[in-house]
Short mmCIF file of C-alpha atoms in Angstrom, two decimals:
data_model
loop_
_atom_site.label_atom_id
_atom_site.label_comp_id
_atom_site.label_asym_id
_atom_site.label_seq_id
_atom_site.Cartn_x
_atom_site.Cartn_y
_atom_site.Cartn_z
CA MET A 1 -3.26 8.48 -23.35
CA ILE A 2 0.28 9.36 -20.92
CA ASN A 3 3.11 9.11 -24.00
CA VAL A 4 6.49 7.90 -22.62
CA CYS A 5 9.65 7.86 -23.94
CA LEU A 6 12.00 5.81 -22.36
CA VAL A 7 16.42 6.81 -22.27
CA ASP A 8 18.57 4.09 -21.06
CA ASP A 9 21.64 2.50 -22.36
CA GLN A 10 20.44 -1.09 -21.06
CA THR A 11 18.18 -2.90 -23.28
CA LEU A 12 16.84 -5.08 -20.79
CA VAL A 13 16.73 -1.84 -17.90
CA ARG A 14 14.22 -0.49 -21.29
CA GLN A 15 12.54 -3.67 -21.88
CA GLY A 16 11.67 -4.19 -17.52
CA ILE A 17 10.27 -1.03 -17.64
CA ARG A 18 8.03 -1.18 -21.19
CA SER A 19 7.06 -4.10 -19.77
CA LEU A 20 5.19 -2.64 -16.51
CA LEU A 21 3.91 0.22 -18.53
CA ASP A 22 2.05 -1.61 -20.77
CA LEU A 23 0.36 -2.70 -17.92
CA ALA A 24 -1.31 0.62 -17.33
CA ASP A 25 -4.25 1.36 -20.00
CA ASP A 26 -3.70 5.07 -19.61
CA ILE A 27 -0.08 5.62 -20.57
CA ARG A 28 1.91 4.38 -23.89
CA VAL A 29 5.72 3.89 -24.54
CA VAL A 30 6.16 6.14 -27.87
CA ALA A 31 10.23 5.64 -28.52
CA GLU A 32 13.03 3.90 -26.75
CA CYS A 33 16.46 5.73 -26.97
CA GLY A 34 19.58 3.39 -26.12
CA ASP A 35 22.07 6.68 -25.89
CA GLY A 36 21.81 10.89 -25.54
CA PRO A 37 22.68 12.06 -28.62
CA GLN A 38 19.32 9.62 -30.15
CA ALA A 39 17.22 10.94 -26.94
CA LEU A 40 18.43 14.55 -28.34
CA GLU A 41 17.51 13.51 -31.95
CA THR A 42 13.63 12.23 -30.60
CA ILE A 43 12.04 14.20 -28.14
CA PRO A 44 12.01 17.37 -29.57
CA LYS A 45 10.47 15.08 -32.28
CA LEU A 46 7.88 13.13 -30.68
CA ARG A 47 6.85 15.68 -27.76
CA PRO A 48 6.31 12.93 -25.52
CA ASP A 49 4.50 14.03 -22.08
CA VAL A 50 7.10 12.30 -19.88
CA VAL A 51 10.77 11.50 -20.06
CA LEU A 52 12.15 8.66 -17.99
CA LEU A 53 15.99 9.57 -17.96
CA ASP A 54 19.05 7.32 -17.66
CA MET A 55 22.30 9.12 -15.73
CA ARG A 56 24.62 7.30 -16.61
CA MET A 57 24.98 6.57 -20.20
CA PRO A 58 28.70 6.39 -22.02
CA GLY A 59 29.61 9.21 -24.59
CA MET A 60 26.78 11.89 -23.08
CA ASN A 61 25.25 11.12 -19.95
CA GLY A 62 21.67 12.27 -18.44
CA ILE A 63 22.68 15.60 -17.02
CA GLU A 64 24.35 16.81 -20.43
CA VAL A 65 20.74 15.62 -22.07
CA LEU A 66 18.55 17.49 -19.41
CA GLN A 67 20.66 20.77 -20.29
CA ALA A 68 20.52 19.93 -24.12
CA LEU A 69 16.96 19.93 -24.25
CA ALA A 70 16.44 22.72 -22.24
CA ALA A 71 18.67 24.63 -24.04
CA LYS A 72 16.28 23.89 -27.00
CA SER A 73 13.13 24.69 -24.92
CA ALA A 74 11.99 21.26 -25.99
CA LEU A 75 12.85 19.31 -21.73
CA PRO A 76 8.90 17.65 -21.06
CA PRO A 77 8.37 16.59 -17.95
CA THR A 78 11.26 13.91 -17.16
CA VAL A 79 11.80 11.58 -13.92
CA ILE A 80 15.45 10.73 -13.94
CA LEU A 81 16.33 6.42 -13.29
CA THR A 82 18.63 6.02 -10.59
CA THR A 83 20.11 3.92 -8.14
CA PHE A 84 21.38 4.03 -4.10
CA ASP A 85 24.43 5.25 -4.83
CA ASP A 86 23.39 8.25 -7.41
CA ASP A 87 22.76 11.02 -5.24
CA GLN A 88 24.81 13.76 -6.28
CA LEU A 89 24.24 12.50 -9.98
CA VAL A 90 20.19 12.58 -9.07
CA LEU A 91 20.91 16.56 -7.46
CA ALA A 92 22.53 17.57 -10.56
CA GLY A 93 19.90 16.37 -12.89
CA LEU A 94 17.46 18.23 -10.75
CA LYS A 95 19.18 21.45 -10.79
CA ALA A 96 19.23 20.85 -14.06
CA GLY A 97 15.02 20.59 -14.65
CA ALA A 98 14.41 16.81 -14.10
CA ARG A 99 11.02 16.55 -11.74
CA GLY A 100 12.03 13.60 -9.76
CA TYR A 101 13.66 10.30 -9.68
CA LEU A 102 12.79 6.75 -9.31
CA LEU A 103 15.17 3.80 -7.97
CA LYS A 104 15.68 1.11 -10.96
CA ASP A 105 13.69 -1.60 -9.07
CA VAL A 106 10.86 0.62 -8.81
CA SER A 107 7.47 -1.51 -8.69
CA LEU A 108 4.79 -1.25 -11.13
CA GLU A 109 2.52 0.81 -9.04
CA GLN A 110 5.30 3.75 -7.67
CA LEU A 111 6.86 3.86 -11.64
CA VAL A 112 2.80 4.37 -12.59
CA GLU A 113 2.05 6.82 -10.43
CA ALA A 114 5.16 8.45 -10.88
CA VAL A 115 4.43 9.26 -14.58
CA ARG A 116 0.97 10.37 -13.84
CA THR A 117 2.22 12.99 -11.20
CA VAL A 118 4.48 14.52 -13.48
CA ALA A 119 2.05 14.66 -16.77
CA ALA A 120 -0.10 16.30 -14.54
CA GLY A 121 2.65 18.64 -13.24
CA GLY A 122 3.16 17.33 -10.04
CA SER A 123 6.70 15.99 -8.63
CA LEU A 124 8.68 13.22 -6.89
CA VAL A 125 10.79 15.07 -4.62
CA SER A 126 8.73 14.63 -1.47
CA PRO A 127 10.82 14.72 2.05
CA VAL A 128 9.45 11.63 2.96
CA VAL A 129 11.70 9.51 0.53
CA THR A 130 14.49 11.70 0.28
CA GLN A 131 16.22 11.42 3.15
CA ARG A 132 19.81 10.83 1.44
CA LEU A 133 19.15 13.44 -0.90
CA LYS A 134 19.27 15.81 1.82
CA ALA A 135 22.32 13.98 3.35
CA GLY A 136 23.96 15.22 -0.72
CA ILE A 137 23.13 18.54 -0.04
CA GLU A 138 25.21 19.10 2.79
CA ARG A 139 28.03 17.24 1.05
CA MET A 140 28.08 19.38 -1.46
CA GLY A 141 25.55 22.08 -1.48
CA THR A 142 22.81 23.02 -3.75
CA GLN A 143 24.49 26.16 -5.15
CA PHE A 144 22.03 27.85 -5.97
CA GLN A 145 21.50 31.44 -7.76
CA SER A 146 19.31 32.49 -4.77
CA LEU A 147 18.88 34.98 -2.55
CA GLU A 148 21.26 33.68 0.82
CA GLN A 149 18.23 34.81 2.93
CA PRO A 150 14.73 34.54 1.23
CA ASP A 151 11.85 36.20 2.11
CA PRO A 152 9.80 34.97 4.43
CA LEU A 153 7.30 32.77 3.60
CA THR A 154 3.41 33.22 4.51
CA GLU A 155 2.01 29.89 6.97
CA ARG A 156 -0.21 29.17 3.81
CA GLU A 157 3.25 29.46 1.09
CA THR A 158 4.75 27.32 3.64
CA GLU A 159 1.55 24.99 3.28
CA ILE A 160 1.70 24.80 -0.50
CA LEU A 161 5.28 24.61 -0.22
CA ARG A 162 5.30 20.96 1.71
CA LEU A 163 2.51 19.65 -0.92
CA MET A 164 4.24 20.74 -3.64
CA ALA A 165 7.54 18.44 -2.08
CA GLY A 166 4.92 15.84 -1.82
CA GLY A 167 4.55 16.09 -5.51
CA TYR A 168 0.74 17.02 -5.63
CA SER A 169 -0.23 18.88 -9.12
CA ASN A 170 -1.74 22.81 -8.57
CA LYS A 171 -5.50 21.17 -9.12
CA GLU A 172 -3.95 18.75 -6.32
CA ILE A 173 -3.07 21.04 -4.24
CA ALA A 174 -6.32 23.19 -4.52
CA ASN A 175 -8.62 20.95 -4.06
CA SER A 176 -6.82 19.59 -0.56
CA LEU A 177 -7.14 23.42 0.47
CA ALA A 178 -10.80 23.92 -0.56
CA VAL A 179 -9.18 26.94 -3.00
CA ALA A 180 -8.87 28.24 -6.48
CA GLU A 181 -6.92 26.59 -9.08
CA GLY A 182 -5.69 29.77 -9.74
CA THR A 183 -5.27 31.07 -6.30
CA VAL A 184 -2.60 27.90 -5.76
CA LYS A 185 -0.96 29.24 -8.87
CA ASN A 186 0.01 32.58 -7.55
CA HIS A 187 0.76 31.18 -4.66
CA VAL A 188 3.35 29.14 -5.95
CA SER A 189 4.61 32.62 -8.37
CA ASN A 190 5.09 34.02 -5.21
CA ILE A 191 6.87 31.08 -3.49
CA LEU A 192 9.19 30.92 -6.87
CA SER A 193 9.99 34.54 -6.82
CA LYS A 194 10.43 34.38 -3.39
CA LEU A 195 13.34 31.46 -2.96
CA GLY A 196 14.97 33.22 -5.98
CA VAL A 197 14.12 29.66 -8.34
CA ARG A 198 12.50 29.24 -11.65
CA ASP A 199 10.26 26.25 -10.84
CA ARG A 200 8.89 23.81 -8.94
CA THR A 201 11.49 20.78 -8.50
CA ARG A 202 14.35 24.01 -7.43
CA ALA A 203 12.23 24.95 -4.82
CA VAL A 204 11.38 22.38 -3.04
CA LEU A 205 15.45 21.33 -3.04
CA LYS A 206 15.87 24.82 -1.45
CA ALA A 207 13.25 24.76 1.14
CA LEU A 208 15.37 21.27 1.81
CA GLU A 209 18.01 22.86 1.94
CA LEU A 210 16.85 25.81 4.22
CA GLY A 211 15.30 23.13 6.31
CA ILE A 212 11.72 24.60 5.63
CA VAL A 213 10.21 21.45 4.66
#
């Protein structure tokens, strides 16, 4: 069972998402938070498997929630809930540690698949669905603290990075390439090191910025 925490200041949005997730046999909403401070109190206690987090909330926005949880080493796999005009907030959220994003008018299939993907260690930063984010990267810059010219990736590392960008977990990548999961983990570590980033989501964003994927 995948335990989910919903963080959104709009009651109707939370109720709508809960009603969709209730239709999935393997997903359970264990908490709802109406603001940032409540999220900071609830999430470290419950330690949900996945957090669905709104960016625009009064008082304390989603970026601040991500940063505060990360500072406590209490940030679960988190998906940003966003609208079409939140490009810069989404980028900031991904850099703050979120695993990906969903539009608030998401379908049941997309929502359930997203929760399962991040719970399994994957991400939701696929180039196929991030054209607006790529434009946002060009406008604002990602300001990564990394090497300006990272070490070149091998052909296999580039292949794995593209699968990471597609949201695949290490296990799924291993199955796809017919290699051991440990081998994939080693490649992912090398990719992060070469790109000068500390997690998979930032690796995908850096790759988008550099035009690698």
